[in-house]
mmCIF file of C-alpha atoms in Angstrom:
data_model
loop_
_atom_site.group_PDB
_atom_site.id
_atom_site.type_symbol
_atom_site.label_atom_id
_atom_site.label_comp_id
_atom_site.label_asym_id
_atom_site.label_seq_id
_atom_site.Cartn_x
_atom_site.Cartn_y
_atom_site.Cartn_z
ATOM 1 C CA MET A 1 -9.348 13.631 8.233
ATOM 2 C CA GLN A 2 -10.300 10.176 6.996
ATOM 3 C CA ARG A 3 -7.208 10.162 4.758
ATOM 4 C CA GLU A 4 -4.852 11.169 7.582
ATOM 5 C CA PHE A 5 -5.745 8.582 10.207
ATOM 6 C CA SER A 6 -6.733 4.930 10.312
ATOM 7 C CA ILE A 7 -10.351 4.143 11.151
ATOM 8 C CA VAL A 8 -11.587 1.189 13.218
ATOM 9 C CA VAL A 9 -15.317 0.441 12.963
ATOM 10 C CA ASP A 10 -17.359 -1.412 15.596
ATOM 11 C CA ARG A 11 -20.809 -2.624 14.527
ATOM 12 C CA SER A 12 -21.335 -5.036 17.423
ATOM 13 C CA ASN A 13 -24.265 -7.300 16.477
ATOM 14 C CA HIS A 14 -25.790 -4.661 14.170
ATOM 15 C CA GLN A 15 -23.875 -5.698 11.057
ATOM 16 C CA TYR A 16 -26.591 -4.768 8.593
ATOM 17 C CA ALA A 17 -28.289 -1.888 10.367
ATOM 18 C CA PRO A 18 -28.388 1.192 8.121
ATOM 19 C CA THR A 19 -26.471 4.295 9.170
ATOM 20 C CA PRO A 20 -25.305 7.310 7.141
ATOM 21 C CA TRP A 21 -21.667 6.305 7.763
ATOM 22 C CA GLU A 22 -21.868 4.042 4.704
ATOM 23 C CA GLN A 23 -22.268 7.100 2.474
ATOM 24 C CA GLU A 24 -18.874 8.440 1.393
ATOM 25 C CA SER A 25 -20.085 12.029 1.020
ATOM 26 C CA TRP A 26 -21.718 12.036 4.466
ATOM 27 C CA ARG A 27 -18.657 10.504 6.095
ATOM 28 C CA ALA A 28 -16.330 13.047 4.500
ATOM 29 C CA SER A 29 -18.581 15.957 5.477
ATOM 30 C CA ALA A 30 -18.878 14.750 9.064
ATOM 31 C CA LEU A 31 -15.135 14.306 9.574
ATOM 32 C CA ASP A 32 -14.373 17.624 7.875
ATOM 33 C CA TRP A 33 -16.835 19.296 10.253
ATOM 34 C CA VAL A 34 -15.113 17.693 13.245
ATOM 35 C CA ALA A 35 -11.720 18.957 12.048
ATOM 36 C CA GLU A 36 -13.126 22.463 11.497
ATOM 37 C CA GLN A 37 -14.722 22.598 14.933
ATOM 38 C CA LEU A 38 -11.553 21.370 16.613
ATOM 39 C CA ALA A 39 -9.540 24.001 14.744
ATOM 40 C CA SER A 40 -11.921 26.704 15.991
ATOM 41 C CA HIS A 41 -10.942 25.662 19.535
ATOM 42 C CA GLY A 42 -7.230 25.578 18.686
ATOM 43 C CA LEU A 43 -7.187 21.762 18.681
ATOM 44 C CA ARG A 44 -5.950 19.134 16.248
ATOM 45 C CA PRO A 45 -6.976 15.485 15.785
ATOM 46 C CA ASN A 46 -4.142 13.057 16.356
ATOM 47 C CA GLY A 47 -4.499 9.313 15.926
ATOM 48 C CA GLU A 48 -6.770 6.421 15.101
ATOM 49 C CA LEU A 49 -10.511 7.146 14.836
ATOM 50 C CA ARG A 50 -12.739 4.626 16.579
ATOM 51 C CA VAL A 51 -16.245 4.477 15.130
ATOM 52 C CA ARG A 52 -19.233 2.855 16.838
ATOM 53 C CA LEU A 53 -22.190 2.260 14.535
ATOM 54 C CA ARG A 54 -25.609 1.490 15.977
ATOM 55 C CA PRO A 55 -29.119 1.816 14.510
ATOM 56 C CA TRP A 56 -29.658 4.846 16.771
ATOM 57 C CA SER A 57 -26.350 6.730 16.404
ATOM 58 C CA VAL A 58 -22.946 7.142 14.807
ATOM 59 C CA LEU A 59 -20.291 7.754 17.453
ATOM 60 C CA VAL A 60 -16.650 8.561 16.679
ATOM 61 C CA ARG A 61 -13.859 8.828 19.241
ATOM 62 C CA VAL A 62 -11.310 11.368 18.006
ATOM 63 C CA PRO A 63 -7.911 11.574 19.756
ATOM 64 C CA VAL A 64 -6.688 15.152 20.165
ATOM 65 C CA GLU A 65 -3.175 16.498 20.607
ATOM 66 C CA GLY A 66 -2.385 17.482 24.163
ATOM 67 C CA ARG A 67 -5.725 16.644 25.798
ATOM 68 C CA ASP A 68 -8.396 13.985 26.207
ATOM 69 C CA ALA A 69 -10.209 12.654 23.156
ATOM 70 C CA VAL A 70 -13.425 14.228 21.913
ATOM 71 C CA TRP A 71 -16.556 12.486 20.671
ATOM 72 C CA PHE A 72 -18.572 13.147 17.533
ATOM 73 C CA LYS A 73 -22.163 11.935 17.576
ATOM 74 C CA ALA A 74 -24.749 11.874 14.786
ATOM 75 C CA ASN A 75 -28.392 11.195 15.598
ATOM 76 C CA PRO A 76 -31.233 9.990 13.380
ATOM 77 C CA PRO A 77 -33.972 12.508 12.538
ATOM 78 C CA ALA A 78 -36.256 11.416 15.380
ATOM 79 C CA SER A 79 -33.630 12.300 18.000
ATOM 80 C CA ALA A 80 -32.042 15.263 16.210
ATOM 81 C CA PHE A 81 -32.873 17.319 19.303
ATOM 82 C CA GLU A 82 -30.034 15.750 21.335
ATOM 83 C CA GLY A 83 -27.338 18.284 20.390
ATOM 84 C CA PRO A 84 -29.470 21.386 21.049
ATOM 85 C CA LEU A 85 -30.828 19.805 24.241
ATOM 86 C CA THR A 86 -27.310 19.061 25.491
ATOM 87 C CA ALA A 87 -26.299 22.667 24.813
ATOM 88 C CA ALA A 88 -29.381 23.958 26.672
ATOM 89 C CA LEU A 89 -28.734 21.671 29.640
ATOM 90 C CA ALA A 90 -25.166 22.991 29.814
ATOM 91 C CA ARG A 91 -26.667 26.464 30.349
ATOM 92 C CA TRP A 92 -29.329 25.430 32.833
ATOM 93 C CA VAL A 93 -27.651 22.680 34.899
ATOM 94 C CA PRO A 94 -23.935 22.892 34.006
ATOM 95 C CA GLU A 95 -22.809 20.995 37.090
ATOM 96 C CA HIS A 96 -24.652 17.847 35.950
ATOM 97 C CA VAL A 97 -23.948 17.545 32.200
ATOM 98 C CA LEU A 98 -21.360 17.882 29.432
ATOM 99 C CA ARG A 99 -20.879 21.196 27.621
ATOM 100 C CA PRO A 100 -20.699 20.585 23.847
ATOM 101 C CA LEU A 101 -17.768 21.890 21.872
ATOM 102 C CA ALA A 102 -20.032 22.343 18.848
ATOM 103 C CA VAL A 103 -23.583 21.602 17.709
ATOM 104 C CA ASP A 104 -24.994 21.430 14.179
ATOM 105 C CA ALA A 105 -28.734 21.248 14.827
ATOM 106 C CA GLU A 106 -29.703 20.986 11.168
ATOM 107 C CA ARG A 107 -27.540 17.902 10.587
ATOM 108 C CA ALA A 108 -28.078 16.454 14.098
ATOM 109 C CA TRP A 109 -24.352 16.501 14.870
ATOM 110 C CA VAL A 110 -22.696 17.272 18.168
ATOM 111 C CA LEU A 111 -19.066 17.333 19.285
ATOM 112 C CA LEU A 112 -18.535 16.553 22.967
ATOM 113 C CA PRO A 113 -15.576 16.575 25.336
ATOM 114 C CA ASP A 114 -14.595 13.446 27.185
ATOM 115 C CA GLY A 115 -16.602 13.115 30.386
ATOM 116 C CA GLY A 116 -14.239 10.967 32.417
ATOM 117 C CA GLU A 117 -14.733 7.374 33.467
ATOM 118 C CA LEU A 118 -17.994 5.622 32.737
ATOM 119 C CA PHE A 119 -19.835 4.474 35.837
ATOM 120 C CA ARG A 120 -20.090 1.053 34.151
ATOM 121 C CA ASP A 121 -16.284 0.847 34.065
ATOM 122 C CA VAL A 122 -16.095 1.834 37.722
ATOM 123 C CA LEU A 123 -18.520 -0.975 38.579
ATOM 124 C CA ALA A 124 -16.395 -3.451 36.618
ATOM 125 C CA ARG A 125 -13.195 -2.366 38.360
ATOM 126 C CA GLU A 126 -14.120 -1.997 42.010
ATOM 127 C CA ALA A 127 -16.695 -2.817 44.650
ATOM 128 C CA VAL A 128 -19.351 -0.089 44.731
ATOM 129 C CA GLU A 129 -21.726 0.202 47.660
ATOM 130 C CA PRO A 130 -25.456 0.894 47.163
ATOM 131 C CA ARG A 131 -24.989 4.329 48.740
ATOM 132 C CA THR A 132 -23.171 5.362 45.552
ATOM 133 C CA TRP A 133 -26.336 4.605 43.574
ATOM 134 C CA GLU A 134 -28.333 6.537 46.150
ATOM 135 C CA GLU A 135 -26.157 9.582 45.580
ATOM 136 C CA LEU A 136 -26.396 9.412 41.784
ATOM 137 C CA LEU A 137 -30.190 9.228 42.042
ATOM 138 C CA ARG A 138 -30.264 12.236 44.386
ATOM 139 C CA GLN A 139 -28.161 14.202 41.924
ATOM 140 C CA TYR A 140 -30.308 13.146 38.989
ATOM 141 C CA ALA A 141 -33.537 14.046 40.821
ATOM 142 C CA SER A 142 -32.047 17.452 41.648
ATOM 143 C CA LEU A 143 -31.327 17.948 37.947
ATOM 144 C CA GLN A 144 -34.921 17.057 37.098
ATOM 145 C CA ARG A 145 -36.352 19.453 39.677
ATOM 146 C CA ALA A 146 -34.164 22.269 38.372
ATOM 147 C CA LEU A 147 -35.448 21.613 34.849
ATOM 148 C CA THR A 148 -39.141 21.684 35.751
ATOM 149 C CA ALA A 149 -39.263 25.405 34.973
ATOM 150 C CA HIS A 150 -37.781 24.724 31.526
ATOM 151 C CA ALA A 151 -40.160 21.941 30.439
ATOM 152 C CA CYS A 152 -41.866 24.023 27.739
ATOM 153 C CA GLU A 153 -38.520 25.236 26.417
ATOM 154 C CA ILE A 154 -37.314 21.638 26.261
ATOM 155 C CA GLU A 155 -40.355 20.746 24.167
ATOM 156 C CA ARG A 156 -39.637 23.652 21.809
ATOM 157 C CA ILE A 157 -36.151 22.261 21.265
ATOM 158 C CA GLY A 158 -37.865 19.203 19.801
ATOM 159 C CA VAL A 159 -37.841 16.741 22.682
ATOM 160 C CA PRO A 160 -41.001 14.597 22.408
ATOM 161 C CA ALA A 161 -43.686 15.304 24.980
ATOM 162 C CA THR A 162 -45.323 12.378 26.741
ATOM 163 C CA ARG A 163 -47.052 14.500 29.338
ATOM 164 C CA THR A 164 -48.709 12.680 32.221
ATOM 165 C CA ALA A 165 -52.200 13.789 31.202
ATOM 166 C CA GLY A 166 -51.562 12.680 27.616
ATOM 167 C CA LEU A 167 -50.206 9.218 28.339
ATOM 168 C CA PRO A 168 -53.442 7.410 27.379
ATOM 169 C CA GLU A 169 -53.262 8.951 23.885
ATOM 170 C CA ALA A 170 -49.555 8.048 23.673
ATOM 171 C CA PHE A 171 -50.520 4.475 24.584
ATOM 172 C CA ASP A 172 -53.133 4.412 21.808
ATOM 173 C CA GLU A 173 -50.612 5.687 19.273
ATOM 174 C CA LEU A 174 -48.068 3.058 20.257
ATOM 175 C CA LEU A 175 -50.635 0.302 19.836
ATOM 176 C CA THR A 176 -51.705 1.649 16.434
ATOM 177 C CA ARG A 177 -48.126 1.958 15.147
ATOM 178 C CA ASN A 178 -46.781 -1.335 16.390
ATOM 179 C CA THR A 179 -46.663 -4.086 13.789
ATOM 180 C CA ALA A 180 -44.980 -6.742 15.948
ATOM 181 C CA LEU A 181 -47.560 -7.286 18.694
ATOM 182 C CA ARG A 182 -49.208 -10.697 18.608
ATOM 183 C CA PRO A 183 -53.016 -10.606 18.560
ATOM 184 C CA GLU A 184 -53.361 -11.941 22.102
ATOM 185 C CA ALA A 185 -50.846 -9.398 23.438
ATOM 186 C CA ARG A 186 -52.593 -6.549 21.617
ATOM 187 C CA GLU A 187 -55.963 -7.634 23.024
ATOM 188 C CA ARG A 188 -54.523 -7.811 26.526
ATOM 189 C CA LEU A 189 -53.131 -4.278 26.198
ATOM 190 C CA GLU A 190 -56.397 -2.941 24.812
ATOM 191 C CA ARG A 191 -58.244 -4.365 27.817
ATOM 192 C CA LEU A 192 -55.820 -2.507 30.078
ATOM 193 C CA ARG A 193 -56.714 0.889 28.607
ATOM 194 C CA PRO A 194 -59.396 1.908 31.196
ATOM 195 C CA ARG A 195 -57.072 1.080 34.109
ATOM 196 C CA LEU A 196 -54.223 2.945 32.438
ATOM 197 C CA THR A 197 -56.444 6.018 32.138
ATOM 198 C CA ASP A 198 -57.179 5.814 35.865
ATOM 199 C CA TRP A 199 -53.480 5.468 36.695
ATOM 200 C CA CYS A 200 -52.640 8.543 34.631
ATOM 201 C CA ALA A 201 -55.401 10.617 36.199
ATOM 202 C CA GLU A 202 -54.287 9.632 39.699
ATOM 203 C CA LEU A 203 -50.626 10.336 38.903
ATOM 204 C CA ALA A 204 -51.481 13.769 37.520
ATOM 205 C CA SER A 205 -53.615 14.543 40.594
ATOM 206 C CA LEU A 206 -50.616 14.018 42.890
ATOM 207 C CA GLY A 207 -49.212 17.281 41.566
ATOM 208 C CA VAL A 208 -45.573 16.515 40.696
ATOM 209 C CA GLU A 209 -44.892 18.544 37.559
ATOM 210 C CA ASP A 210 -43.656 17.034 34.309
ATOM 211 C CA THR A 211 -40.016 17.621 33.427
ATOM 212 C CA LEU A 212 -37.171 15.963 31.538
ATOM 213 C CA ASP A 213 -37.042 12.167 31.676
ATOM 214 C CA HIS A 214 -33.783 10.654 30.401
ATOM 215 C CA ALA A 215 -35.755 7.416 29.744
ATOM 216 C CA ASP A 216 -32.660 5.171 29.628
ATOM 217 C CA LEU A 217 -30.575 6.093 32.664
ATOM 218 C CA HIS A 218 -28.324 3.057 33.057
ATOM 219 C CA ASP A 219 -24.705 2.736 34.168
ATOM 220 C CA GLY A 220 -23.440 3.224 30.608
ATOM 221 C CA GLN A 221 -25.084 6.660 30.384
ATOM 222 C CA LEU A 222 -23.281 8.102 33.399
ATOM 223 C CA PHE A 223 -19.774 9.395 33.889
ATOM 224 C CA ARG A 224 -18.209 9.365 37.324
ATOM 225 C CA PRO A 225 -15.456 11.973 36.947
ATOM 226 C CA ALA A 226 -14.750 11.899 40.699
ATOM 227 C CA PRO A 227 -16.036 9.927 43.714
ATOM 228 C CA GLY A 228 -19.491 11.167 44.655
ATOM 229 C CA ARG A 229 -19.911 13.152 41.451
ATOM 230 C CA PHE A 230 -21.845 12.150 38.320
ATOM 231 C CA THR A 231 -22.320 13.556 34.848
ATOM 232 C CA PHE A 232 -25.432 12.583 32.889
ATOM 233 C CA PHE A 233 -25.273 12.247 29.106
ATOM 234 C CA ASP A 234 -26.754 10.532 26.034
ATOM 235 C CA TRP A 235 -30.149 12.248 25.832
ATOM 236 C CA GLY A 236 -31.366 10.670 22.568
ATOM 237 C CA ASP A 237 -34.200 8.759 24.279
ATOM 238 C CA ALA A 238 -35.360 11.722 26.363
ATOM 239 C CA VAL A 239 -38.970 12.841 26.724
ATOM 240 C CA VAL A 240 -40.855 15.467 28.678
ATOM 241 C CA SER A 241 -42.975 13.424 31.027
ATOM 242 C CA HIS A 242 -43.481 12.587 34.681
ATOM 243 C CA PRO A 243 -40.048 12.721 36.329
ATOM 244 C CA PHE A 244 -40.520 9.521 38.297
ATOM 245 C CA CYS A 245 -40.658 7.525 35.047
ATOM 246 C CA SER A 246 -36.851 7.826 35.090
ATOM 247 C CA LEU A 247 -36.499 5.606 38.144
ATOM 248 C CA ARG A 248 -37.242 2.240 36.588
ATOM 249 C CA VAL A 249 -34.098 1.719 34.487
ATOM 250 C CA PRO A 250 -31.461 2.545 37.135
ATOM 251 C CA ALA A 251 -33.440 0.734 39.837
ATOM 252 C CA GLU A 252 -33.602 -2.427 37.752
ATOM 253 C CA LYS A 253 -29.859 -2.259 37.099
ATOM 254 C CA ALA A 254 -29.157 -1.882 40.812
ATOM 255 C CA ARG A 255 -31.597 -4.663 41.722
ATOM 256 C CA ALA A 256 -29.776 -7.031 39.363
ATOM 257 C CA ARG A 257 -26.498 -6.201 41.120
ATOM 258 C CA TYR A 258 -27.528 -6.067 44.796
ATOM 259 C CA GLY A 259 -30.876 -7.842 45.023
ATOM 260 C CA PRO A 260 -34.411 -6.514 45.640
ATOM 261 C CA GLN A 261 -33.631 -5.342 49.176
ATOM 262 C CA VAL A 262 -31.767 -2.333 47.731
ATOM 263 C CA LEU A 263 -34.855 -0.820 46.113
ATOM 264 C CA THR A 264 -36.353 0.802 49.216
ATOM 265 C CA ARG A 265 -33.092 2.673 49.824
ATOM 266 C CA LEU A 266 -32.875 3.793 46.225
ATOM 267 C CA LEU A 267 -36.476 4.947 46.170
ATOM 268 C CA ASP A 268 -36.006 6.980 49.346
ATOM 269 C CA ALA A 269 -32.849 8.574 47.930
ATOM 270 C CA TYR A 270 -34.522 9.463 44.643
ATOM 271 C CA LEU A 271 -37.595 10.931 46.350
ATOM 272 C CA GLU A 272 -35.586 12.989 48.859
ATOM 273 C CA PRO A 273 -35.138 16.025 46.539
ATOM 274 C CA TRP A 274 -38.886 16.026 45.860
ATOM 275 C CA THR A 275 -39.944 16.355 49.499
ATOM 276 C CA GLY A 276 -40.203 20.126 49.216
ATOM 277 C CA THR A 277 -43.016 19.974 46.662
ATOM 278 C CA GLY A 278 -45.787 19.980 49.267
ATOM 279 C CA ARG A 279 -46.480 16.275 48.789
ATOM 280 C CA SER A 280 -46.375 13.819 51.685
ATOM 281 C CA PRO A 281 -43.929 10.882 51.619
ATOM 282 C CA ALA A 282 -46.887 8.548 51.081
ATOM 283 C CA GLU A 283 -48.060 10.581 48.079
ATOM 284 C CA LEU A 284 -44.572 10.602 46.570
ATOM 285 C CA ARG A 285 -44.264 6.832 46.988
ATOM 286 C CA ARG A 286 -47.665 6.340 45.375
ATOM 287 C CA ALA A 287 -46.570 8.515 42.443
ATOM 288 C CA ALA A 288 -43.401 6.427 42.073
ATOM 289 C CA HIS A 289 -45.506 3.269 42.119
ATOM 290 C CA LEU A 290 -47.722 4.534 39.290
ATOM 291 C CA ALA A 291 -44.853 5.976 37.255
ATOM 292 C CA TRP A 292 -42.978 2.653 37.401
ATOM 293 C CA ARG A 293 -45.637 1.079 35.178
ATOM 294 C CA LEU A 294 -46.199 4.084 32.941
ATOM 295 C CA SER A 295 -42.475 4.565 32.277
ATOM 296 C CA VAL A 296 -42.604 1.779 29.693
ATOM 297 C CA LEU A 297 -44.472 4.070 27.284
ATOM 298 C CA GLY A 298 -41.501 6.388 26.873
ATOM 299 C CA ARG A 299 -39.171 3.422 26.384
ATOM 300 C CA ALA A 300 -41.510 1.845 23.828
ATOM 301 C CA ALA A 301 -41.675 5.083 21.836
ATOM 302 C CA SER A 302 -37.893 5.565 21.824
ATOM 303 C CA TRP A 303 -37.319 2.338 19.893
ATOM 304 C CA GLY A 304 -38.566 4.137 16.783
ATOM 305 C CA ARG A 305 -35.724 6.681 16.933
ATOM 306 C CA THR A 306 -33.349 4.897 14.601
ATOM 307 C CA PHE A 307 -31.893 5.577 11.190
ATOM 308 C CA PRO A 308 -34.476 4.562 8.572
ATOM 309 C CA GLY A 309 -33.606 1.806 6.124
ATOM 310 C CA PRO A 310 -33.434 2.223 2.347
ATOM 311 C CA SER A 311 -37.169 1.589 2.041
ATOM 312 C CA GLY A 312 -37.989 4.069 4.791
ATOM 313 C CA THR A 313 -38.615 1.307 7.315
ATOM 314 C CA VAL A 314 -37.649 1.905 10.940
ATOM 315 C CA PRO A 315 -36.530 -1.082 13.033
ATOM 316 C CA GLY A 316 -37.424 -1.554 16.683
ATOM 317 C CA ALA A 317 -40.996 -2.880 16.629
ATOM 318 C CA GLU A 318 -40.075 -6.065 18.511
ATOM 319 C CA GLN A 319 -38.239 -4.154 21.227
ATOM 320 C CA SER A 320 -41.078 -1.657 21.463
ATOM 321 C CA SER A 321 -43.503 -4.552 21.982
ATOM 322 C CA GLU A 322 -41.388 -5.944 24.815
ATOM 323 C CA SER A 323 -41.325 -2.549 26.475
ATOM 324 C CA LEU A 324 -45.089 -2.145 26.202
ATOM 325 C CA LEU A 325 -45.787 -5.548 27.732
ATOM 326 C CA ALA A 326 -43.633 -4.674 30.744
ATOM 327 C CA ILE A 327 -46.511 -2.438 31.862
ATOM 328 C CA PHE A 328 -48.041 -5.553 33.414
ATOM 329 C CA ASP A 329 -45.077 -5.996 35.782
ATOM 330 C CA ASP A 330 -45.905 -5.054 39.346
ATOM 331 C CA PRO A 331 -43.633 -2.376 40.861
ATOM 332 C CA PRO A 332 -41.097 -4.121 43.130
ATOM 333 C CA PHE A 333 -41.732 -1.858 46.119
ATOM 334 C CA PRO A 334 -44.870 -1.198 48.213
#
């Protein structure tokens, strides 16, 4: 396919980040696989390939005759679970996610249909009221609740587990691994450890079960195929953890757009699907308060899921440090 069509490559500001795209044999194999999978669906590629290279993925937009484009994605080894997870989610919660056209679990490749318009593009084009964000959070929380029963299966697929009870050990591992923390920052985090243990114990005692946490649910990870309807995708940062850890990223995006006054509405909307768990509204709000801080651990860990460099090094230590230090930020709601 690479001989038939022109290829445009976008590296953004990651000009020297290693990806397998630079290897001729890998590139040829990947594009041949895409052509084979399309053929198995009676489809043919047709037009310029647009390639987006990032330290955490290779993404190729492939135009197709007679229908919307499809998307090839290759993940690094640490997030090789994304294709199988996406396929499993399409079985369990099909109304909320994309259904892959093909998955190669061994090579960490997935071929996806187009999901419609990105929510980010909708926001750029038109005025969007906060109630739209409320609805997307309700839908996402409903997805999480539906997946609670599948948490162990999700782990078996290979999604990392950062279970609520195990968060102190995850914190220790992050501190041990990180090479970018300054001594004073490391000491400050080490002093926090006893309080973090108490937070985790209290959060676990509130009884909301662990489930899938997207861990990076921003407006560029959502399709809005129709008003009031959302499709969630890009699961490469996902973990099995406390569900409320998911709230921080979308809430911060909405706060930046509408101001802090929007957060109470968004929190209420997100917690609404959890009201049938036997927990009081006050208990759910307390759990959200605790999870806001602890959510940074999943984000800090995900920065290591990049393609390794020639020497085996993995970038992301600086970003992981920034994520860890955000644990000191007070939650912006009571």
